[in-house]
Coordinates of C-alpha atoms in Angstrom, one line a residue:
X1 CA 0.0 0.0 0.0
X2 CA 1.4 3.4 -0.9
X3 CA 0.0 6.9 -1.0
X4 CA -0.3 7.1 -4.8
X5 CA -2.3 3.9 -5.0
X6 CA -4.6 5.1 -2.2
X7 CA -5.2 8.5 -3.8
X8 CA -6.0 6.8 -7.1
X9 CA -8.7 4.6 -5.4
X10 CA -10.0 7.6 -3.4
X11 CA -10.5 9.7 -6.5
X12 CA -11.5 7.2 -9.2
X13 CA -13.4 4.5 -7.4
X14 CA -14.7 6.5 -4.5
X15 CA -15.3 9.9 -6.3
X16 CA -13.7 11.8 -3.4
X17 CA -12.6 15.4 -4.1
X18 CA -9.3 15.8 -2.3
X19 CA -10.1 19.5 -1.8
X20 CA -13.4 19.0 0.0
X21 CA -13.8 17.9 3.7
X22 CA -14.7 14.4 4.8
X23 CA -15.8 12.8 8.1
X24 CA -14.1 9.6 9.3
X25 CA -15.6 7.1 11.7
X26 CA -12.7 6.8 14.1
X27 CA -12.3 4.1 16.7
X28 CA -8.5 4.5 17.2
X29 CA -8.0 0.9 16.0
X30 CA -5.5 -0.1 13.3
X31 CA -7.9 0.3 10.3
X32 CA -9.1 3.8 11.2
X33 CA -5.6 5.0 12.1
X34 CA -4.4 3.7 8.7
X35 CA -7.2 5.5 6.9
X36 CA -6.8 8.7 8.8
X37 CA -3.0 8.8 8.2
X38 CA -3.5 8.2 4.5
X39 CA -6.2 11.0 4.3
X40 CA -4.0 13.5 6.1
X41 CA -1.0 12.7 3.9
X42 CA -3.3 13.2 0.8
X43 CA -4.1 16.7 2.0
X44 CA -7.7 16.0 2.7
X45 CA -9.5 18.0 5.4
X46 CA -10.7 15.3 7.7
X47 CA -12.7 15.3 10.9
X48 CA -12.4 12.1 13.0
X49 CA -15.6 11.2 14.8
X50 CA -15.5 8.8 17.7
X51 CA -18.5 7.2 19.3
X52 CA -18.1 5.8 22.9
X53 CA -20.5 3.0 23.1
X54 CA -20.2 2.8 26.9
X55 CA -20.0 -1.0 26.7
X56 CA -16.7 -1.4 28.6
X57 CA -15.3 0.3 31.8
X58 CA -12.3 1.6 29.8
X59 CA -14.3 3.1 26.9
X60 CA -14.0 6.7 28.2
X61 CA -10.2 6.4 28.5
X62 CA -10.1 5.0 24.9
X63 CA -12.0 8.1 23.7
X64 CA -9.2 10.3 25.3
X65 CA -6.6 8.1 23.7
X66 CA -8.3 8.4 20.3
X67 CA -8.3 12.1 20.6
X68 CA -4.6 12.1 21.3
X69 CA -3.9 10.0 18.2
X70 CA -5.8 12.5 16.1
X71 CA -3.8 15.3 17.6
X72 CA -0.6 13.5 16.6
X73 CA -1.8 13.0 13.1
X74 CA -3.0 16.5 12.8
X75 CA -6.8 15.9 12.4
X76 CA -9.8 17.5 14.0
X77 CA -11.6 15.3 16.5
X78 CA -15.2 15.1 17.8
X79 CA -16.7 12.5 20.1
X80 CA -20.0 11.5 21.8
X81 CA -20.9 8.9 24.4
X82 CA -24.1 6.8 24.2
X83 CA -25.5 4.0 26.3
X84 CA -25.7 1.3 23.6
X85 CA -26.7 -1.5 26.0
X86 CA -29.7 0.6 27.2
X87 CA -30.7 1.4 23.6
X88 CA -30.4 -2.2 22.6
X89 CA -32.7 -3.3 25.4
X90 CA -35.3 -0.6 24.7
X91 CA -35.3 -1.3 20.9
X92 CA -35.1 -5.1 21.3
X93 CA -31.9 -5.3 19.3
X94 CA -28.7 -7.2 19.6
X95 CA -25.8 -5.2 21.1
X96 CA -24.0 -5.4 17.7
X97 CA -27.0 -4.1 15.8
X98 CA -27.7 -1.4 18.3
X99 CA -24.1 -0.2 18.2
X100 CA -24.2 -0.1 14.4
X101 CA -27.4 1.9 14.3
X102 CA -26.1 4.4 16.9
X103 CA -22.7 4.7 15.2
X104 CA -24.0 5.5 11.7
X105 CA -26.7 7.8 13.0
X106 CA -24.0 9.8 14.8
X107 CA -21.6 9.8 11.9
X108 CA -24.1 11.1 9.3
X109 CA -25.5 13.7 11.7
X110 CA -22.0 15.1 12.2
X111 CA -21.3 14.9 8.5
X112 CA -24.3 17.0 7.8
X113 CA -23.3 19.5 10.5
X114 CA -19.7 19.8 9.2
X115 CA -20.6 19.9 5.5
X116 CA -18.6 16.8 4.8
X117 CA -18.8 15.4 1.3
X118 CA -18.8 11.8 2.6
X119 CA -18.6 9.6 5.6
X120 CA -15.6 7.3 5.5
X121 CA -15.0 4.1 7.5
X122 CA -12.0 1.9 7.8
X123 CA -13.5 -1.4 6.6
X124 CA -10.9 -3.5 4.7
X125 CA -11.0 -6.6 2.6
X126 CA -10.8 -9.0 5.5
X127 CA -13.9 -7.3 7.0
X128 CA -15.6 -7.9 3.7
X129 CA -14.9 -11.6 3.8
X130 CA -16.4 -11.8 7.3
X131 CA -19.4 -9.7 6.2
X132 CA -20.2 -12.0 3.3
X133 CA -19.9 -15.1 5.5
X134 CA -22.2 -13.5 8.1
X135 CA -24.8 -12.9 5.4
X136 CA -24.4 -16.3 4.0
X137 CA -25.0 -18.0 7.4
X138 CA -28.0 -15.8 8.0
X139 CA -29.6 -16.9 4.7
X140 CA -29.1 -13.6 2.8
X141 CA -30.3 -12.8 -0.7
X142 CA -28.1 -11.7 -3.5
X143 CA -27.5 -8.2 -2.2
X144 CA -26.1 -9.6 1.1
X145 CA -23.7 -11.9 -0.7
X146 CA -22.4 -8.8 -2.6
X147 CA -21.0 -7.6 0.7
X148 CA -20.2 -4.0 1.5
X149 CA -20.0 -1.5 -1.3
X150 CA -17.1 0.8 -1.6
X151 CA -19.5 3.6 -2.2
X152 CA -23.1 3.5 -1.0
X153 CA -25.5 6.2 -2.0
X154 CA -28.3 6.5 -1.3
X155 CA -27.9 4.7 2.0
X156 CA -30.2 4.1 5.1
X157 CA -28.9 7.3 6.7
X158 CA -28.7 9.8 3.8
X159 CA -29.8 10.5 0.3
X160 CA -27.0 13.0 -0.3
X161 CA -24.0 12.0 1.7
X162 CA -22.3 8.8 0.5
X163 CA -20.8 6.1 2.8
X164 CA -17.3 5.4 1.5
X165 CA -15.0 2.5 2.4
X166 CA -11.7 3.0 0.4
X167 CA -9.8 0.4 2.4
X168 CA -11.9 -2.4 0.9
X169 CA -9.2 -2.5 -1.8
X170 CA -6.6 -3.5 0.8
X171 CA -6.2 -6.5 3.1
X172 CA -5.7 -6.5 6.9
X173 CA -2.1 -7.6 6.2
X174 CA -1.5 -4.5 4.0
X175 CA -3.0 -2.3 6.7
X176 CA -0.7 -3.7 9.4
X177 CA 2.3 -3.4 7.1
X178 CA 1.5 0.3 6.6
X179 CA 1.0 0.9 10.4
X180 CA 4.4 -0.7 11.1
X181 CA 6.0 2.4 9.3
X182 CA 4.3 5.0 11.5
X183 CA 5.1 5.6 15.2
X184 CA 1.5 5.4 16.5
X185 CA 0.2 2.7 18.7
X186 CA -3.4 1.7 17.9
X187 CA -6.2 1.0 20.4
X188 CA -6.9 -2.7 20.5
X189 CA -10.6 -3.3 21.2
X190 CA -10.7 -6.2 23.7
X191 CA -14.3 -7.0 22.6
X192 CA -12.9 -8.3 19.3
X193 CA -12.0 -11.4 21.3
X194 CA -15.5 -11.8 22.8
X195 CA -17.0 -15.0 21.2
X196 CA -20.5 -13.9 22.1
X197 CA -20.4 -11.6 19.1
X198 CA -21.2 -13.3 15.8
X199 CA -18.5 -11.5 13.7
X200 CA -15.8 -12.5 16.2
X201 CA -16.8 -16.2 16.0
X202 CA -16.5 -16.0 12.2
X203 CA -13.1 -14.2 12.4
X204 CA -11.5 -16.2 15.2
X205 CA -13.1 -19.7 14.7
X206 CA -14.7 -20.2 11.3
X207 CA -12.3 -18.5 9.0
X208 CA -9.2 -20.3 10.2
X209 CA -11.0 -23.6 9.6
X210 CA -12.1 -22.6 6.1
X211 CA -8.5 -21.6 5.2
X212 CA -7.4 -25.1 5.9
X213 CA -9.7 -26.3 3.1
X214 CA -8.5 -23.6 0.7
X215 CA -5.6 -21.2 1.5
X216 CA -7.0 -18.9 -1.2
X217 CA -10.5 -18.8 0.4
X218 CA -10.5 -15.1 1.2
X219 CA -9.5 -14.2 -2.4
X220 CA -12.2 -16.5 -3.7
X221 CA -14.9 -14.9 -1.5
X222 CA -13.8 -11.4 -2.5
X223 CA -14.0 -12.3 -6.2
X224 CA -17.4 -13.9 -5.7
X225 CA -18.6 -10.8 -3.9
X226 CA -17.4 -8.5 -6.7
X227 CA -19.1 -10.6 -9.4
X228 CA -22.4 -10.8 -7.4
X229 CA -22.2 -7.0 -6.8
X230 CA -22.1 -6.4 -10.5
X231 CA -25.1 -8.6 -11.2
X232 CA -26.9 -7.2 -8.2
X233 CA -26.5 -3.7 -9.7
X234 CA -28.3 -5.0 -12.8
X235 CA -31.2 -6.5 -10.8
X236 CA -31.4 -3.4 -8.7
X237 CA -31.9 -1.3 -11.9
X238 CA -34.7 -3.6 -12.9
X239 CA -36.2 -3.4 -9.4
X240 CA -36.2 0.4 -9.6
X241 CA -38.0 0.3 -12.9
X242 CA -40.5 -2.3 -11.5
X243 CA -41.0 -0.1 -8.4
X244 CA -41.9 2.9 -10.6
X245 CA -44.4 0.8 -12.6
X246 CA -46.1 -1.0 -9.8
X247 CA -46.1 1.4 -6.7
X248 CA -49.1 3.7 -6.7
X249 CA -48.4 5.6 -3.5
X250 CA -45.9 5.7 -0.6
X251 CA -45.8 7.3 2.8
X252 CA -43.7 7.1 5.9
X253 CA -45.8 4.2 7.1
X254 CA -47.1 2.5 4.0
X255 CA -46.5 1.4 0.4
X256 CA -49.4 0.8 -2.0
X257 CA -48.8 -1.6 -4.9
X258 CA -50.9 -2.3 -8.0
X259 CA -51.9 -5.9 -7.4
X260 CA -52.2 -7.1 -11.0
X261 CA -49.1 -5.4 -12.2
X262 CA -47.0 -6.7 -9.3
X263 CA -48.5 -10.2 -9.7
X264 CA -47.4 -10.2 -13.4
X265 CA -43.7 -9.7 -12.6
X266 CA -41.1 -12.4 -12.5
X267 CA -41.0 -13.9 -9.0
X268 CA -37.4 -12.6 -8.5
X269 CA -38.6 -9.0 -9.0
X270 CA -41.6 -9.5 -6.8
X271 CA -39.3 -10.6 -4.0
X272 CA -37.0 -7.6 -4.7
X273 CA -40.0 -5.3 -4.4
X274 CA -40.9 -6.9 -1.1
X275 CA -37.4 -6.4 0.3
X276 CA -37.4 -2.8 -0.9
X277 CA -40.8 -2.1 0.7
X278 CA -39.9 -3.7 4.0
X279 CA -36.6 -1.9 4.1
X280 CA -38.2 1.5 3.4
X281 CA -40.6 1.0 6.3
X282 CA -38.1 -0.6 8.7
X283 CA -34.6 0.6 7.7
X284 CA -33.1 -1.5 10.5
X285 CA -34.2 -4.8 8.9
X286 CA -31.2 -6.8 7.5
X287 CA -30.9 -10.4 6.2
X288 CA -34.7 -10.9 6.1
X289 CA -35.9 -14.4 6.3
X290 CA -36.8 -16.2 3.1
X291 CA -40.2 -17.2 4.4
X292 CA -41.2 -13.6 5.1
X293 CA -40.3 -12.5 1.6
X294 CA -42.0 -15.5 0.0
X295 CA -45.2 -14.9 2.1
X296 CA -45.4 -11.3 0.9
X297 CA -44.6 -12.2 -2.7
X298 CA -47.3 -14.9 -2.7
X299 CA -49.9 -12.5 -1.5
X300 CA -50.0 -10.7 -4.9
X301 CA -50.6 -13.9 -6.9
X302 CA -53.2 -15.7 -4.7
X303 CA -56.6 -14.6 -6.1
X304 CA -58.3 -15.8 -2.8
X305 CA -56.1 -13.8 -0.6
X306 CA -57.9 -10.9 1.0
X307 CA -57.0 -11.2 4.7
X308 CA -54.2 -9.4 6.5
X309 CA -50.9 -11.2 6.4
X310 CA -48.4 -10.4 9.2
X311 CA -44.8 -10.3 8.1
X312 CA -42.0 -9.1 10.4
X313 CA -41.2 -6.2 12.8
X314 CA -44.8 -5.0 13.0
X315 CA -45.3 -4.9 9.3
X316 CA -48.3 -6.4 7.5
X317 CA -50.0 -6.7 4.1
X318 CA -53.6 -6.4 3.2
X319 CA -55.8 -6.0 0.2
X320 CA -57.5 -2.6 -0.4
X321 CA -60.0 -1.4 -2.9
X322 CA -59.8 -4.7 -4.8
X323 CA -56.9 -3.8 -7.1
X324 CA -54.4 -2.6 -4.5
X325 CA -52.2 -4.3 -1.9
X326 CA -50.9 -2.2 1.0
X327 CA -47.7 -2.9 3.0
X328 CA -47.9 -1.0 6.2
X329 CA -46.9 -0.5 9.8
X330 CA -49.4 -2.3 12.0
X331 CA -49.5 0.3 14.7
X332 CA -50.0 3.3 12.4
X333 CA -53.5 4.8 11.6
X334 CA -52.2 5.5 8.1
X335 CA -53.7 9.0 8.0
X336 CA -51.6 9.8 4.9
X337 CA -53.2 6.9 3.0
X338 CA -56.9 7.3 3.9
X339 CA -59.2 9.7 5.8
X340 CA -59.8 8.8 9.4
X341 CA -61.9 10.6 12.1
X342 CA -60.4 9.8 15.5
X343 CA -62.6 12.1 17.6
X344 CA -65.2 10.2 19.6
X345 CA -67.9 12.8 19.1
X346 CA -69.4 13.8 15.8
X347 CA -68.3 17.1 14.3
X348 CA -70.9 19.6 13.1
X349 CA -70.5 20.5 9.4
X350 CA -70.1 24.2 8.7
X351 CA -71.9 25.3 5.5
X352 CA -70.1 27.0 3.9
X353 CA -66.8 26.4 5.6
X354 CA -64.1 23.9 6.5
X355 CA -63.7 21.3 9.2
X356 CA -60.4 19.6 10.0
X357 CA -60.6 15.9 10.6
X358 CA -56.9 15.7 11.5
X359 CA -53.6 17.2 10.2
X360 CA -53.9 15.3 7.0
X361 CA -57.6 15.7 6.0
X362 CA -60.0 18.6 5.8
X363 CA -63.7 18.7 4.7
X364 CA -64.8 21.8 2.7
X365 CA -68.4 22.6 2.0
X366 CA -70.0 25.2 -0.3
X367 CA -73.3 25.9 -2.0
X368 CA -73.6 25.5 -5.8
X369 CA -76.3 26.1 -8.4
X370 CA -74.8 24.0 -11.2
X371 CA -74.2 20.3 -11.0
X372 CA -70.7 19.2 -12.2
X373 CA -69.6 15.6 -12.0
X374 CA -65.9 15.8 -11.2
X375 CA -65.3 12.0 -11.1
X376 CA -63.4 12.5 -7.9
X377 CA -64.7 10.0 -5.2
X378 CA -63.8 12.5 -2.5
X379 CA -66.1 15.2 -4.0
X380 CA -69.8 15.0 -3.9
X381 CA -72.8 17.2 -4.7
X382 CA -76.0 16.7 -2.7
X383 CA -79.6 17.9 -3.1
X384 CA -79.5 20.7 -0.5
X385 CA -83.3 21.0 -0.7
X386 CA -83.5 17.9 1.6
X387 CA -81.6 19.5 4.4
X388 CA -83.5 19.5 7.6
X389 CA -81.2 18.4 10.3
X390 CA -77.7 19.8 10.5
X391 CA -75.1 17.6 8.8
X392 CA -72.4 16.0 10.9
X393 CA -69.1 14.2 10.3
X394 CA -69.3 10.9 12.2
X395 CA -67.8 7.4 12.4
X396 CA -69.2 3.9 11.9
X397 CA -71.9 2.7 14.3
X398 CA -73.1 -0.8 14.9
X399 CA -76.1 -1.5 12.7
X400 CA -75.4 1.3 10.2
X401 CA -77.3 0.8 6.9
X402 CA -76.8 2.7 3.6
X403 CA -78.7 3.1 0.3
X404 CA -75.9 3.8 -2.2
X405 CA -76.6 5.9 -5.2
X406 CA -77.8 3.7 -8.1
X407 CA -79.4 1.1 -5.8
X408 CA -82.4 2.9 -4.4
X409 CA -84.3 -0.2 -3.5
X410 CA -81.2 -2.0 -2.1
X411 CA -80.5 -0.7 1.4
X412 CA -77.7 -2.7 2.8
X413 CA -75.5 -2.9 5.8
X414 CA -72.7 -0.4 5.6
X415 CA -70.2 -3.2 6.4
X416 CA -71.5 -5.3 3.4
X417 CA -71.2 -2.2 1.2
X418 CA -67.6 -1.7 2.2
X419 CA -66.8 -5.4 1.7
X420 CA -68.2 -5.1 -1.9
X421 CA -66.0 -2.1 -2.5
X422 CA -62.9 -3.8 -1.1
X423 CA -62.2 -1.3 1.7
X424 CA -59.6 -2.7 4.0
X425 CA -60.9 -3.8 7.4
X426 CA -58.5 -1.7 9.4
X427 CA -59.8 1.5 7.8
X428 CA -63.5 1.0 8.5
X429 CA -64.1 1.9 12.2
X430 CA -62.8 5.5 11.9
X431 CA -63.8 6.1 8.3
X432 CA -65.6 9.5 8.1
X433 CA -69.3 9.5 7.3
X434 CA -71.6 12.4 6.5
X435 CA -74.9 12.1 8.3
X436 CA -78.2 13.9 8.5
X437 CA -79.4 12.9 11.9
X438 CA -78.7 9.1 11.9
X439 CA -79.0 8.8 8.1
X440 CA -75.8 8.3 6.1
X441 CA -75.8 10.9 3.4
X442 CA -72.3 10.3 1.9
X443 CA -69.5 7.8 2.4
X444 CA -66.5 9.8 1.2
X445 CA -64.4 8.0 -1.3
X446 CA -67.3 5.9 -2.5
X447 CA -70.9 7.1 -3.0
X448 CA -73.7 9.3 -1.8
X449 CA -77.0 8.0 -0.6
X450 CA -79.4 7.5 -3.5
X451 CA -82.1 9.8 -1.9
X452 CA -79.7 12.7 -1.8
X453 CA -78.8 12.7 -5.5
X454 CA -79.1 15.9 -7.5
X455 CA -82.1 15.8 -9.9
X456 CA -83.0 17.8 -13.0
X457 CA -85.4 20.0 -11.0
X458 CA -82.9 20.5 -8.1
X459 CA -82.1 24.2 -7.6
X460 CA -80.0 24.2 -4.5
X461 CA -76.8 22.0 -4.4
X462 CA -74.4 21.3 -1.6
X463 CA -70.9 20.5 -2.6
X464 CA -68.6 18.6 -0.2
X465 CA -65.0 17.9 -0.8
X466 CA -62.6 15.9 1.4
X467 CA -59.1 17.3 0.9
X468 CA -55.9 15.6 1.6
X469 CA -53.3 18.1 2.8
X470 CA -49.6 17.4 2.2

């Protein structure tokens, strides 16, 4: 490893501008010291960011030592201390995963503050081998077997700041050889010998055994990961295209798919869409179980499937409005997807005027003299000559019946009407209804009551519009 080789990789493969600042995740270990030294020698303005995980009694002292190393190398230093064990317990995560989440959240937050062009970490080729083996043993899909990318953008933490790992081009042996030429003693993390951590068991137990079968095993794994990464890029491009063609709507807590279009895709692409949807809603999910992905993929193609399917981490799928499938967070009311009235008491309707159902939905009313069919299911025009009682916005009540427009003689249970329309079960109890007394006048998103339709002789029209606010 030499400075010219490193700079070439930094500029060509990592797209790093040597004249712009970067932020380095700095533990004080051999890999991060090697990378920091190379960056400083390359003339890059670098801030070393150290996260004290508070997992060991000497972690605070190590933070002080890390700062001293940065001073010796001539780099700026920032640090923070977090209780990873407490976070892991509260979030029901392994200590490894909790530390990872806290570490990257810290790094990208600091990168945004400092205006860094990228977040750099010291992962090297041996780490890549361990990562691929971890994913393989967990039953990962193709993306997991591709291992870590040298440049990852977008990533789970930022759409604008790339995660860059330039040392993936070098082995641990090359890193150690470089360190032998600089007079700085690294911090050796004692937890690297703790066999309770999955990665440590792979590094210290499994890998040495595998090398007895093939001394070139690491090189073979790295070549395989490179080949898979290239093919994975192709599949990901196809997945992005499929996403654009099949996804109708997205929000923070839901993804809506066109059922027929998704069902027509190759099974591999359906599985990719499932992984993408699950990851968007739960970014912490990694190495998802095959059965979870297969269950979600099968939902689209099963013509009898209309019930809710529970997947993983509080995520579920359900049919909606016959032609749609929704992937959503179970605990969310999904206000951004459909209108919901969460107040227990009915709201009086102001005519003319506006009434807020919640922060996402508002009902507007006005008087009209001309009937115009907008074709929008969230806009209706009613025969205002029938107004006797004040109109209210209310929720579903047991025993509710409804005579939908076009079926004057076919009064039915509201629940049966919703079933015929394909309204998801979890949307029904708080779906807003417009009433005159106890009579349902309009079911927003669907139909008005037949008795309230505008006729040729009608001279007074009430226009109602349920508006989704962004």
